[in-house]
Amino acid sequence: MELFPLMNKNNHEQVMFCSDVVSGLKAIVAIHNTTLGPAIGGARMWHYDSEQEALEDALRLSRQMTYKAAVTGLNLGGGKAVIIGNPKTDKNELLFRTFGKFVNGLNGRFIVAEDLGTDVKDMEYVRMETKYVTGLSKALGGSGDPSTVTAYGIFIGMKASANELWGNDSLRGKKIAVQGVGAVGRYLCEHLFSEGAELFISDVDQDKISSLLHTVKAHVVQPDKIYDVDCDIFAPSALGLVINDETIPRLKCKIIAGGANNQLADEQKHANELRNRGILYAPDYVINSGGLINVANELEGYRRDRAIQQAEGIYDILKRIYKISREENISTLLAANKIAEERLNKIGKLKNIFSS
Ligand code: NAD
């Protein structure tokens, strides 16, 4: 594996390999870009098939964080950590405290949060070794579970998308199919139900469905049939890569707006294909940025009202993306990337003033 060409491909600033035989820690921290501020990103724990796969995941996800922070107007850069291991069997205090020591060594260039395979408890161990960690429990002055703010941001983003397509924010009577009713999907459904939407829900975990049906009315759909639902809006809120060559021809929705990361299997190709089919795609990293907004707020002393207010800003950001997409005849994904890159370029120039 040639390391520098991989880093240079998307201009990554730094990659740190963390190894410790005593704790068994094997981790990679990728810092993509710190133009806007310290890199922030989750620590993902996964049993990767190879070290190359782990590195590529860290590089790809850290770059996405740069764009997410840039487009939402946060003064943060993009980073990501991957810890190689099985989150079900390999977690312990020593592992996360050792990881925390490595994060501390970066002296604030990287701020870590929870991600797939890690949770608030793990971050509390990290906190014992470094202050550069967010996503802590409320008891420790943190923001707790970010999913409520993420879901609220998606709800607001759906309204912006509805406004773009139908000239009206209201989701009353709209048929909305939600794939995955875990933390984010559940709260999203509750907002949509209060608004008067007709819900179609699917989950591979029957307990999640049963629990949600205590608070909302919904049609339950088999997981593999969710793509075929005759609906206005499809909200992928479980796995990534679900918008692909096989599923796109099955979709009957007019809008895709959901919480999952990496929804498009092939970003440019599938963003263009959705556009050609007249399906409005709310770029995933924009519409699900409530989670990042929430943890970013922790850095300044967490206040939920401020986090909610900032998440409401997703409405205007999406409207701007849709306008650029319309006027420049480009996919909504390209339009979002363009806004992020412009901000990075402009603020990057500001950095040079008084630097010598
Ligand atoms: P979660 O694990 O709580 O919920 C995911 C749900 O999807 C689970 O209930 C699971 O059973 C279900 N699921 C898995 N495979 C499925 C399938 N094939 N069909 C239907 N359901 C399926 O996770 P979450 O925190 O709700 O996150 C959901 C998505 O949103 C993830 O892609 C995550 O990366 C993304 N996201 C979450 C946040 C956040 O604040 N939690 C922020 C940004 C992005």
mmCIF file of C-alpha atoms and ligand atoms in Angstrom:
data_model
loop_
_atom_site.group_PDB
_atom_site.id
_atom_site.type_symbol
_atom_site.label_atom_id
_atom_site.label_comp_id
_atom_site.label_asym_id
_atom_site.label_seq_id
_atom_site.Cartn_x
_atom_site.Cartn_y
_atom_site.Cartn_z
ATOM 1 C CA MET A 1 0.000 0.000 0.000
ATOM 2 C CA GLU A 2 1.461 3.383 -1.043
ATOM 3 C CA LEU A 3 0.461 5.826 1.713
ATOM 4 C CA PHE A 4 1.311 9.255 0.357
ATOM 5 C CA PRO A 5 -0.525 8.892 -2.975
ATOM 6 C CA LEU A 6 -3.626 7.879 -0.999
ATOM 7 C CA MET A 7 -3.287 10.967 1.201
ATOM 8 C CA ASN A 8 -2.475 13.263 -1.685
ATOM 9 C CA LYS A 9 -5.471 12.158 -3.745
ATOM 10 C CA ASN A 10 -7.807 14.330 -1.665
ATOM 11 C CA ASN A 11 -5.239 16.578 0.009
ATOM 12 C CA HIS A 12 -5.289 15.024 3.463
ATOM 13 C CA GLU A 13 -3.130 16.954 5.902
ATOM 14 C CA GLN A 14 -2.143 14.238 8.342
ATOM 15 C CA VAL A 15 -2.609 10.594 9.203
ATOM 16 C CA MET A 16 -1.630 9.200 12.595
ATOM 17 C CA PHE A 17 -1.222 5.455 13.177
ATOM 18 C CA CYS A 18 -1.699 4.518 16.835
ATOM 19 C CA SER A 19 -0.360 1.210 18.102
ATOM 20 C CA ASP A 20 -0.051 -0.149 21.627
ATOM 21 C CA VAL A 21 0.700 -3.772 22.416
ATOM 22 C CA VAL A 22 -0.458 -3.655 26.026
ATOM 23 C CA SER A 23 -3.994 -2.469 25.308
ATOM 24 C CA GLY A 24 -4.063 -4.005 21.833
ATOM 25 C CA LEU A 25 -5.008 -0.632 20.357
ATOM 26 C CA LYS A 26 -4.714 -0.340 16.607
ATOM 27 C CA ALA A 27 -6.184 2.920 15.405
ATOM 28 C CA ILE A 28 -5.844 5.424 12.591
ATOM 29 C CA VAL A 29 -6.665 9.119 12.903
ATOM 30 C CA ALA A 30 -7.069 10.946 9.602
ATOM 31 C CA ILE A 31 -7.093 14.739 9.538
ATOM 32 C CA HIS A 32 -8.327 15.962 6.206
ATOM 33 C CA ASN A 33 -8.412 19.726 6.498
ATOM 34 C CA THR A 34 -8.071 22.246 9.333
ATOM 35 C CA THR A 35 -8.614 25.444 7.334
ATOM 36 C CA LEU A 36 -11.756 26.344 9.259
ATOM 37 C CA GLY A 37 -10.700 25.049 12.662
ATOM 38 C CA PRO A 38 -9.661 21.901 14.502
ATOM 39 C CA ALA A 39 -10.690 18.689 12.798
ATOM 40 C CA ILE A 40 -13.712 17.024 14.381
ATOM 41 C CA GLY A 41 -14.988 13.526 13.742
ATOM 42 C CA GLY A 42 -16.222 10.319 15.235
ATOM 43 C CA ALA A 43 -14.195 7.328 16.335
ATOM 44 C CA ARG A 44 -15.555 4.332 14.459
ATOM 45 C CA MET A 45 -14.809 0.874 15.824
ATOM 46 C CA TRP A 46 -15.057 -1.919 13.293
ATOM 47 C CA HIS A 47 -13.519 -5.309 12.522
ATOM 48 C CA TYR A 48 -12.088 -4.268 9.157
ATOM 49 C CA ASP A 49 -10.971 -7.027 6.789
ATOM 50 C CA SER A 50 -7.664 -5.265 6.171
ATOM 51 C CA GLU A 51 -5.603 -2.301 7.344
ATOM 52 C CA GLN A 52 -6.000 -0.751 3.908
ATOM 53 C CA GLU A 53 -9.786 -0.886 4.243
ATOM 54 C CA ALA A 54 -9.530 0.829 7.651
ATOM 55 C CA LEU A 55 -7.265 3.541 6.277
ATOM 56 C CA GLU A 56 -9.496 4.158 3.276
ATOM 57 C CA ASP A 57 -12.534 4.457 5.552
ATOM 58 C CA ALA A 58 -10.721 7.014 7.725
ATOM 59 C CA LEU A 59 -9.628 9.020 4.680
ATOM 60 C CA ARG A 60 -13.082 8.990 3.056
ATOM 61 C CA LEU A 61 -14.996 9.814 6.229
ATOM 62 C CA SER A 62 -12.619 12.573 7.353
ATOM 63 C CA ARG A 63 -12.987 14.304 3.995
ATOM 64 C CA GLN A 64 -16.744 14.129 4.325
ATOM 65 C CA MET A 65 -16.490 15.804 7.739
ATOM 66 C CA THR A 66 -14.600 18.728 6.189
ATOM 67 C CA TYR A 67 -17.466 19.261 3.749
ATOM 68 C CA LYS A 68 -20.134 18.802 6.399
ATOM 69 C CA ALA A 69 -18.589 21.380 8.735
ATOM 70 C CA ALA A 70 -17.892 23.787 5.864
ATOM 71 C CA VAL A 71 -21.387 23.703 4.391
ATOM 72 C CA THR A 72 -23.080 24.144 7.772
ATOM 73 C CA GLY A 73 -20.980 27.210 8.556
ATOM 74 C CA LEU A 74 -19.122 25.682 11.503
ATOM 75 C CA ASN A 75 -15.562 26.726 12.256
ATOM 76 C CA LEU A 76 -14.304 23.176 12.338
ATOM 77 C CA GLY A 77 -12.294 20.957 10.053
ATOM 78 C CA GLY A 78 -12.693 17.348 9.028
ATOM 79 C CA GLY A 79 -11.225 14.348 10.786
ATOM 80 C CA LYS A 80 -12.082 10.761 11.609
ATOM 81 C CA ALA A 81 -10.649 7.977 13.716
ATOM 82 C CA VAL A 82 -11.018 4.275 13.115
ATOM 83 C CA ILE A 83 -10.252 1.740 15.801
ATOM 84 C CA ILE A 84 -9.625 -1.715 14.386
ATOM 85 C CA GLY A 85 -11.473 -4.289 16.468
ATOM 86 C CA ASN A 86 -14.788 -5.883 17.240
ATOM 87 C CA PRO A 87 -17.034 -3.418 19.097
ATOM 88 C CA LYS A 88 -18.974 -6.322 20.647
ATOM 89 C CA THR A 89 -15.951 -8.118 22.172
ATOM 90 C CA ASP A 90 -12.847 -5.901 22.171
ATOM 91 C CA LYS A 91 -13.932 -2.807 24.104
ATOM 92 C CA ASN A 92 -12.471 -1.949 27.487
ATOM 93 C CA GLU A 93 -11.358 1.002 29.602
ATOM 94 C CA LEU A 94 -7.664 0.584 28.814
ATOM 95 C CA LEU A 95 -8.263 0.555 25.066
ATOM 96 C CA PHE A 96 -10.197 3.824 25.071
ATOM 97 C CA ARG A 97 -7.913 5.538 27.571
ATOM 98 C CA THR A 98 -4.921 4.573 25.428
ATOM 99 C CA PHE A 99 -6.724 5.950 22.409
ATOM 100 C CA GLY A 100 -7.451 9.114 24.433
ATOM 101 C CA LYS A 101 -3.730 9.566 25.073
ATOM 102 C CA PHE A 102 -3.038 9.488 21.340
ATOM 103 C CA VAL A 103 -5.810 12.031 20.713
ATOM 104 C CA ASN A 104 -4.338 14.219 23.445
ATOM 105 C CA GLY A 105 -0.970 14.080 21.705
ATOM 106 C CA LEU A 106 -2.499 15.904 18.756
ATOM 107 C CA ASN A 107 -2.982 18.838 21.106
ATOM 108 C CA GLY A 108 -6.375 19.903 19.836
ATOM 109 C CA ARG A 109 -5.836 19.443 16.100
ATOM 110 C CA PHE A 110 -8.409 16.634 16.345
ATOM 111 C CA ILE A 111 -11.550 16.482 18.489
ATOM 112 C CA VAL A 112 -13.182 13.088 18.752
ATOM 113 C CA ALA A 113 -16.812 12.023 19.241
ATOM 114 C CA GLU A 114 -18.737 8.773 19.215
ATOM 115 C CA ASP A 115 -19.576 6.989 15.974
ATOM 116 C CA LEU A 116 -20.591 3.538 14.761
ATOM 117 C CA GLY A 117 -19.327 0.989 17.273
ATOM 118 C CA THR A 118 -18.549 3.525 20.006
ATOM 119 C CA ASP A 119 -20.798 5.211 22.548
ATOM 120 C CA VAL A 120 -20.981 7.804 25.292
ATOM 121 C CA LYS A 121 -19.400 5.418 27.810
ATOM 122 C CA ASP A 122 -16.346 4.911 25.571
ATOM 123 C CA MET A 123 -15.986 8.665 25.181
ATOM 124 C CA GLU A 124 -16.021 9.012 28.946
ATOM 125 C CA TYR A 125 -12.912 6.797 29.073
ATOM 126 C CA VAL A 126 -11.325 8.932 26.351
ATOM 127 C CA ARG A 127 -12.198 12.014 28.452
ATOM 128 C CA MET A 128 -10.057 10.645 31.300
ATOM 129 C CA GLU A 129 -6.994 11.235 29.115
ATOM 130 C CA THR A 130 -7.907 14.240 26.992
ATOM 131 C CA LYS A 131 -10.212 17.231 26.916
ATOM 132 C CA TYR A 132 -10.426 17.001 23.115
ATOM 133 C CA VAL A 133 -13.571 14.886 23.095
ATOM 134 C CA THR A 134 -17.283 15.629 22.615
ATOM 135 C CA GLY A 135 -20.479 13.605 22.678
ATOM 136 C CA LEU A 136 -20.251 13.147 26.432
ATOM 137 C CA SER A 137 -23.155 12.415 28.737
ATOM 138 C CA LYS A 138 -25.213 15.281 30.132
ATOM 139 C CA ALA A 139 -23.909 14.371 33.604
ATOM 140 C CA LEU A 140 -20.399 15.305 32.437
ATOM 141 C CA GLY A 141 -21.562 18.574 30.903
ATOM 142 C CA GLY A 142 -21.958 17.059 27.454
ATOM 143 C CA SER A 143 -24.847 17.062 25.024
ATOM 144 C CA GLY A 144 -25.901 13.418 25.373
ATOM 145 C CA ASP A 145 -27.547 11.563 22.534
ATOM 146 C CA PRO A 146 -27.290 13.664 19.324
ATOM 147 C CA SER A 147 -30.076 11.808 17.479
ATOM 148 C CA THR A 148 -32.879 14.138 18.556
ATOM 149 C CA VAL A 149 -31.145 17.150 17.006
ATOM 150 C CA THR A 150 -30.161 15.107 13.945
ATOM 151 C CA ALA A 151 -33.781 14.034 13.459
ATOM 152 C CA TYR A 152 -35.087 17.559 13.947
ATOM 153 C CA GLY A 153 -32.621 18.820 11.318
ATOM 154 C CA ILE A 154 -33.853 16.170 8.878
ATOM 155 C CA PHE A 155 -37.459 17.180 9.543
ATOM 156 C CA ILE A 156 -36.574 20.826 8.819
ATOM 157 C CA GLY A 157 -34.629 19.735 5.725
ATOM 158 C CA MET A 158 -37.656 17.808 4.474
ATOM 159 C CA LYS A 159 -39.701 20.980 4.770
ATOM 160 C CA ALA A 160 -37.128 22.888 2.701
ATOM 161 C CA SER A 161 -37.267 20.109 0.110
ATOM 162 C CA ALA A 162 -41.072 20.131 0.068
ATOM 163 C CA ASN A 163 -40.999 23.885 -0.395
ATOM 164 C CA GLU A 164 -38.612 23.540 -3.323
ATOM 165 C CA LEU A 165 -40.787 20.985 -5.071
ATOM 166 C CA TRP A 166 -44.339 21.830 -4.090
ATOM 167 C CA GLY A 167 -44.003 25.509 -3.068
ATOM 168 C CA ASN A 168 -45.167 24.772 0.473
ATOM 169 C CA ASP A 169 -43.391 23.633 3.655
ATOM 170 C CA SER A 170 -46.264 21.531 4.916
ATOM 171 C CA LEU A 171 -45.807 17.763 5.136
ATOM 172 C CA ARG A 172 -49.446 17.185 6.125
ATOM 173 C CA GLY A 173 -50.893 14.313 4.131
ATOM 174 C CA LYS A 174 -47.548 13.543 2.468
ATOM 175 C CA LYS A 175 -46.690 9.863 2.186
ATOM 176 C CA ILE A 176 -43.282 9.358 3.740
ATOM 177 C CA ALA A 177 -41.342 6.076 3.793
ATOM 178 C CA VAL A 178 -38.740 5.802 6.547
ATOM 179 C CA GLN A 179 -36.119 3.058 6.299
ATOM 180 C CA GLY A 180 -34.798 2.295 9.782
ATOM 181 C CA VAL A 181 -36.524 3.482 12.938
ATOM 182 C CA GLY A 182 -33.566 3.418 15.304
ATOM 183 C CA ALA A 183 -32.474 6.512 17.191
ATOM 184 C CA VAL A 184 -32.770 8.992 14.303
ATOM 185 C CA GLY A 185 -35.634 7.342 12.391
ATOM 186 C CA ARG A 186 -37.790 7.097 15.466
ATOM 187 C CA TYR A 187 -37.580 10.795 16.396
ATOM 188 C CA LEU A 188 -38.038 11.724 12.763
ATOM 189 C CA CYS A 189 -41.258 9.682 12.575
ATOM 190 C CA GLU A 190 -42.569 11.385 15.705
ATOM 191 C CA HIS A 191 -42.094 14.842 14.140
ATOM 192 C CA LEU A 192 -43.679 13.700 10.889
ATOM 193 C CA PHE A 193 -46.630 12.102 12.640
ATOM 194 C CA SER A 194 -47.310 15.298 14.634
ATOM 195 C CA GLU A 195 -47.268 17.181 11.340
ATOM 196 C CA GLY A 196 -49.933 14.884 9.872
ATOM 197 C CA ALA A 197 -47.820 12.871 7.429
ATOM 198 C CA GLU A 198 -48.818 9.331 6.418
ATOM 199 C CA LEU A 199 -45.961 7.082 7.473
ATOM 200 C CA PHE A 200 -44.564 3.869 5.998
ATOM 201 C CA ILE A 201 -41.863 2.355 8.188
ATOM 202 C CA SER A 202 -39.442 -0.552 7.941
ATOM 203 C CA ASP A 203 -36.794 -1.999 10.225
ATOM 204 C CA VAL A 204 -35.045 -5.353 10.478
ATOM 205 C CA ASP A 205 -35.533 -5.161 14.235
ATOM 206 C CA GLN A 206 -39.182 -5.902 15.056
ATOM 207 C CA ASP A 207 -38.803 -4.473 18.579
ATOM 208 C CA LYS A 208 -37.986 -1.034 17.126
ATOM 209 C CA ILE A 209 -41.153 -1.141 15.037
ATOM 210 C CA SER A 210 -43.346 -2.300 17.943
ATOM 211 C CA SER A 211 -41.959 0.365 20.241
ATOM 212 C CA LEU A 212 -42.524 3.147 17.708
ATOM 213 C CA LEU A 213 -46.100 2.046 17.071
ATOM 214 C CA HIS A 214 -46.890 3.055 20.668
ATOM 215 C CA THR A 215 -46.402 6.704 19.704
ATOM 216 C CA VAL A 216 -47.222 6.953 15.977
ATOM 217 C CA LYS A 217 -49.603 5.393 13.462
ATOM 218 C CA ALA A 218 -47.800 3.907 10.482
ATOM 219 C CA HIS A 219 -48.001 1.261 7.760
ATOM 220 C CA VAL A 220 -45.344 -1.377 8.395
ATOM 221 C CA VAL A 221 -43.416 -2.456 5.304
ATOM 222 C CA GLN A 222 -41.063 -5.433 4.914
ATOM 223 C CA PRO A 223 -37.443 -4.185 4.826
ATOM 224 C CA ASP A 224 -36.823 -5.279 1.233
ATOM 225 C CA LYS A 225 -40.062 -3.645 0.006
ATOM 226 C CA ILE A 226 -39.445 -0.123 1.295
ATOM 227 C CA TYR A 227 -37.969 1.009 -2.040
ATOM 228 C CA ASP A 228 -41.207 0.119 -3.857
ATOM 229 C CA VAL A 229 -43.550 2.171 -1.670
ATOM 230 C CA ASP A 230 -45.626 4.655 -3.634
ATOM 231 C CA CYS A 231 -44.660 7.708 -1.593
ATOM 232 C CA ASP A 232 -43.762 11.391 -1.820
ATOM 233 C CA ILE A 233 -40.594 11.250 0.274
ATOM 234 C CA PHE A 234 -38.148 8.429 0.979
ATOM 235 C CA ALA A 235 -36.025 8.828 4.119
ATOM 236 C CA PRO A 236 -33.132 6.336 4.279
ATOM 237 C CA SER A 237 -32.233 6.340 7.962
ATOM 238 C CA ALA A 238 -30.451 3.031 8.492
ATOM 239 C CA LEU A 239 -27.578 1.989 6.241
ATOM 240 C CA GLY A 240 -25.387 3.627 3.638
ATOM 241 C CA LEU A 241 -25.188 2.785 -0.105
ATOM 242 C CA VAL A 242 -28.931 2.118 -0.383
ATOM 243 C CA ILE A 243 -29.382 4.401 -3.398
ATOM 244 C CA ASN A 244 -27.812 2.322 -6.127
ATOM 245 C CA ASP A 245 -28.314 0.789 -9.594
ATOM 246 C CA GLU A 246 -30.720 -1.790 -8.240
ATOM 247 C CA THR A 247 -32.890 0.480 -6.063
ATOM 248 C CA ILE A 248 -33.131 3.687 -8.132
ATOM 249 C CA PRO A 249 -35.417 2.187 -10.828
ATOM 250 C CA ARG A 250 -37.762 0.979 -8.063
ATOM 251 C CA LEU A 251 -38.184 4.360 -6.337
ATOM 252 C CA LYS A 252 -41.519 6.136 -6.779
ATOM 253 C CA CYS A 253 -40.758 9.081 -4.485
ATOM 254 C CA LYS A 254 -40.182 12.680 -5.554
ATOM 255 C CA ILE A 255 -37.760 13.520 -2.744
ATOM 256 C CA ILE A 256 -34.997 11.600 -0.956
ATOM 257 C CA ALA A 257 -34.320 13.155 2.445
ATOM 258 C CA GLY A 258 -33.033 10.961 5.232
ATOM 259 C CA GLY A 259 -30.494 10.571 7.988
ATOM 260 C CA ALA A 260 -28.181 7.800 6.788
ATOM 261 C CA ASN A 261 -24.610 8.635 5.869
ATOM 262 C CA ASN A 262 -23.239 7.738 2.415
ATOM 263 C CA GLN A 263 -26.619 7.042 0.869
ATOM 264 C CA LEU A 264 -25.370 7.059 -2.735
ATOM 265 C CA ALA A 265 -23.395 3.986 -3.812
ATOM 266 C CA ASP A 266 -21.626 6.020 -6.511
ATOM 267 C CA GLU A 267 -21.857 9.672 -5.505
ATOM 268 C CA GLN A 268 -21.623 11.563 -8.789
ATOM 269 C CA LYS A 269 -23.292 8.953 -10.963
ATOM 270 C CA HIS A 270 -26.272 8.372 -8.715
ATOM 271 C CA ALA A 271 -26.721 12.066 -7.830
ATOM 272 C CA ASN A 272 -26.970 12.759 -11.570
ATOM 273 C CA GLU A 273 -29.286 9.844 -12.143
ATOM 274 C CA LEU A 274 -31.691 11.038 -9.456
ATOM 275 C CA ARG A 275 -31.664 14.483 -11.006
ATOM 276 C CA ASN A 276 -32.404 13.050 -14.452
ATOM 277 C CA ARG A 277 -35.339 11.126 -13.008
ATOM 278 C CA GLY A 278 -36.756 14.269 -11.382
ATOM 279 C CA ILE A 279 -36.080 13.077 -7.838
ATOM 280 C CA LEU A 280 -34.892 15.859 -5.536
ATOM 281 C CA TYR A 281 -31.998 14.564 -3.436
ATOM 282 C CA ALA A 282 -31.190 16.330 -0.158
ATOM 283 C CA PRO A 283 -27.434 15.643 0.142
ATOM 284 C CA ASP A 284 -27.023 13.318 3.122
ATOM 285 C CA TYR A 285 -24.134 15.127 4.731
ATOM 286 C CA VAL A 286 -26.124 18.368 4.742
ATOM 287 C CA ILE A 287 -29.511 17.138 5.932
ATOM 288 C CA ASN A 288 -28.024 14.951 8.687
ATOM 289 C CA SER A 289 -25.644 17.636 9.969
ATOM 290 C CA GLY A 290 -27.736 18.204 13.129
ATOM 291 C CA GLY A 291 -25.601 15.608 14.917
ATOM 292 C CA LEU A 292 -22.402 17.506 14.147
ATOM 293 C CA ILE A 293 -24.060 20.816 15.035
ATOM 294 C CA ASN A 294 -25.046 19.303 18.364
ATOM 295 C CA VAL A 295 -21.569 18.092 19.346
ATOM 296 C CA ALA A 296 -19.962 21.277 18.014
ATOM 297 C CA ASN A 297 -22.139 23.183 20.473
ATOM 298 C CA GLU A 298 -20.600 21.212 23.299
ATOM 299 C CA LEU A 299 -17.278 22.924 22.578
ATOM 300 C CA GLU A 300 -18.761 26.270 23.599
ATOM 301 C CA GLY A 301 -20.705 25.042 26.625
ATOM 302 C CA TYR A 302 -23.736 23.096 25.530
ATOM 303 C CA ARG A 303 -27.070 24.838 25.168
ATOM 304 C CA ARG A 304 -29.821 22.852 23.552
ATOM 305 C CA ASP A 305 -31.781 25.900 22.373
ATOM 306 C CA ARG A 306 -28.724 27.125 20.446
ATOM 307 C CA ALA A 307 -28.146 23.683 18.902
ATOM 308 C CA ILE A 308 -31.792 23.504 17.801
ATOM 309 C CA GLN A 309 -31.647 27.012 16.377
ATOM 310 C CA GLN A 310 -28.519 26.166 14.384
ATOM 311 C CA ALA A 311 -30.099 22.942 13.135
ATOM 312 C CA GLU A 312 -32.967 25.065 11.791
ATOM 313 C CA GLY A 313 -30.352 26.691 9.546
ATOM 314 C CA ILE A 314 -30.367 23.462 7.494
ATOM 315 C CA TYR A 315 -33.514 24.847 5.849
ATOM 316 C CA ASP A 316 -31.728 27.823 4.254
ATOM 317 C CA ILE A 317 -28.629 25.829 3.383
ATOM 318 C CA LEU A 318 -30.707 23.306 1.436
ATOM 319 C CA LYS A 319 -32.682 26.045 -0.300
ATOM 320 C CA ARG A 320 -29.406 27.598 -1.412
ATOM 321 C CA ILE A 321 -28.176 24.216 -2.669
ATOM 322 C CA TYR A 322 -31.385 23.666 -4.645
ATOM 323 C CA LYS A 323 -31.138 27.144 -6.183
ATOM 324 C CA ILE A 324 -27.572 26.544 -7.352
ATOM 325 C CA SER A 325 -28.524 23.109 -8.682
ATOM 326 C CA ARG A 326 -31.417 24.631 -10.665
ATOM 327 C CA GLU A 327 -29.519 27.632 -11.991
ATOM 328 C CA GLU A 328 -26.308 25.811 -12.874
ATOM 329 C CA ASN A 329 -27.889 22.595 -14.047
ATOM 330 C CA ILE A 330 -25.854 20.457 -11.693
ATOM 331 C CA SER A 331 -26.790 17.782 -9.163
ATOM 332 C CA THR A 332 -27.679 18.854 -5.653
ATOM 333 C CA LEU A 333 -24.620 16.970 -4.411
ATOM 334 C CA LEU A 334 -22.294 18.992 -6.645
ATOM 335 C CA ALA A 335 -24.041 22.185 -5.564
ATOM 336 C CA ALA A 336 -23.472 21.306 -1.889
ATOM 337 C CA ASN A 337 -19.806 20.480 -2.533
ATOM 338 C CA LYS A 338 -19.445 23.779 -4.333
ATOM 339 C CA ILE A 339 -20.715 25.801 -1.367
ATOM 340 C CA ALA A 340 -18.373 23.924 0.970
ATOM 341 C CA GLU A 341 -15.347 24.389 -1.299
ATOM 342 C CA GLU A 342 -16.050 28.095 -1.806
ATOM 343 C CA ARG A 343 -16.169 28.658 1.945
ATOM 344 C CA LEU A 344 -12.940 26.718 2.451
ATOM 345 C CA ASN A 345 -11.199 28.759 -0.266
ATOM 346 C CA LYS A 346 -12.423 32.109 0.999
ATOM 347 C CA ILE A 347 -11.691 31.503 4.673
ATOM 348 C CA GLY A 348 -8.388 29.888 3.702
ATOM 349 C CA LYS A 349 -7.334 33.244 2.243
ATOM 350 C CA LEU A 350 -8.299 34.997 5.465
ATOM 351 C CA LYS A 351 -5.858 32.742 7.286
ATOM 352 C CA ASN A 352 -2.923 34.240 5.385
ATOM 353 C CA ILE A 353 -3.571 37.765 6.662
ATOM 354 C CA PHE A 354 -1.125 38.783 9.427
ATOM 355 C CA SER A 355 0.423 35.318 9.335
ATOM 356 C CA SER A 356 4.045 36.419 9.011
HETATM 357 P P1 NAD B 1 -29.427 3.186 14.945
HETATM 358 O O1 NAD B 1 -28.517 2.028 14.951
HETATM 359 O O2 NAD B 1 -30.013 3.669 16.221
HETATM 360 O O3 NAD B 1 -30.668 2.900 13.961
HETATM 361 C C1 NAD B 1 -30.530 2.254 12.736
HETATM 362 C C2 NAD B 1 -31.764 1.368 12.563
HETATM 363 O O4 NAD B 1 -31.743 0.820 11.247
HETATM 364 C C3 NAD B 1 -31.812 0.196 13.554
HETATM 365 O O5 NAD B 1 -33.062 0.185 14.201
HETATM 366 C C4 NAD B 1 -31.612 -1.020 12.653
HETATM 367 O O6 NAD B 1 -32.305 -2.170 13.122
HETATM 368 C C5 NAD B 1 -32.189 -0.523 11.342
HETATM 369 N N1 NAD B 1 -31.765 -1.256 10.156
HETATM 370 C C6 NAD B 1 -30.584 -1.852 9.899
HETATM 371 N N2 NAD B 1 -30.599 -2.420 8.681
HETATM 372 C C7 NAD B 1 -31.815 -2.156 8.158
HETATM 373 C C8 NAD B 1 -32.447 -2.459 6.916
HETATM 374 N N3 NAD B 1 -31.818 -3.152 5.968
HETATM 375 N N4 NAD B 1 -33.714 -2.027 6.712
HETATM 376 C C9 NAD B 1 -34.364 -1.336 7.674
HETATM 377 N N5 NAD B 1 -33.813 -1.018 8.852
HETATM 378 C C10 NAD B 1 -32.568 -1.420 9.085
HETATM 379 O O7 NAD B 1 -28.635 4.354 14.195
HETATM 380 P P2 NAD B 1 -28.989 5.906 14.154
HETATM 381 O O8 NAD B 1 -28.172 6.622 15.149
HETATM 382 O O9 NAD B 1 -30.465 6.077 14.106
HETATM 383 O O10 NAD B 1 -28.379 6.289 12.731
HETATM 384 C C11 NAD B 1 -29.048 5.961 11.530
HETATM 385 C C12 NAD B 1 -28.236 6.497 10.353
HETATM 386 O O11 NAD B 1 -28.081 7.906 10.478
HETATM 387 C C13 NAD B 1 -26.823 5.924 10.248
HETATM 388 O O12 NAD B 1 -26.478 5.807 8.892
HETATM 389 C C14 NAD B 1 -25.971 7.002 10.907
HETATM 390 O O13 NAD B 1 -24.644 6.982 10.420
HETATM 391 C C15 NAD B 1 -26.693 8.244 10.464
HETATM 392 N N6 NAD B 1 -26.479 9.412 11.316
HETATM 393 C C16 NAD B 1 -26.831 9.369 12.621
HETATM 394 C C17 NAD B 1 -26.644 10.497 13.415
HETATM 395 C C18 NAD B 1 -27.057 10.503 14.863
HETATM 396 O O14 NAD B 1 -27.136 11.586 15.461
HETATM 397 N N7 NAD B 1 -27.347 9.358 15.461
HETATM 398 C C19 NAD B 1 -26.092 11.674 12.864
HETATM 399 C C20 NAD B 1 -25.766 11.695 11.505
HETATM 400 C C21 NAD B 1 -25.961 10.549 10.751
#
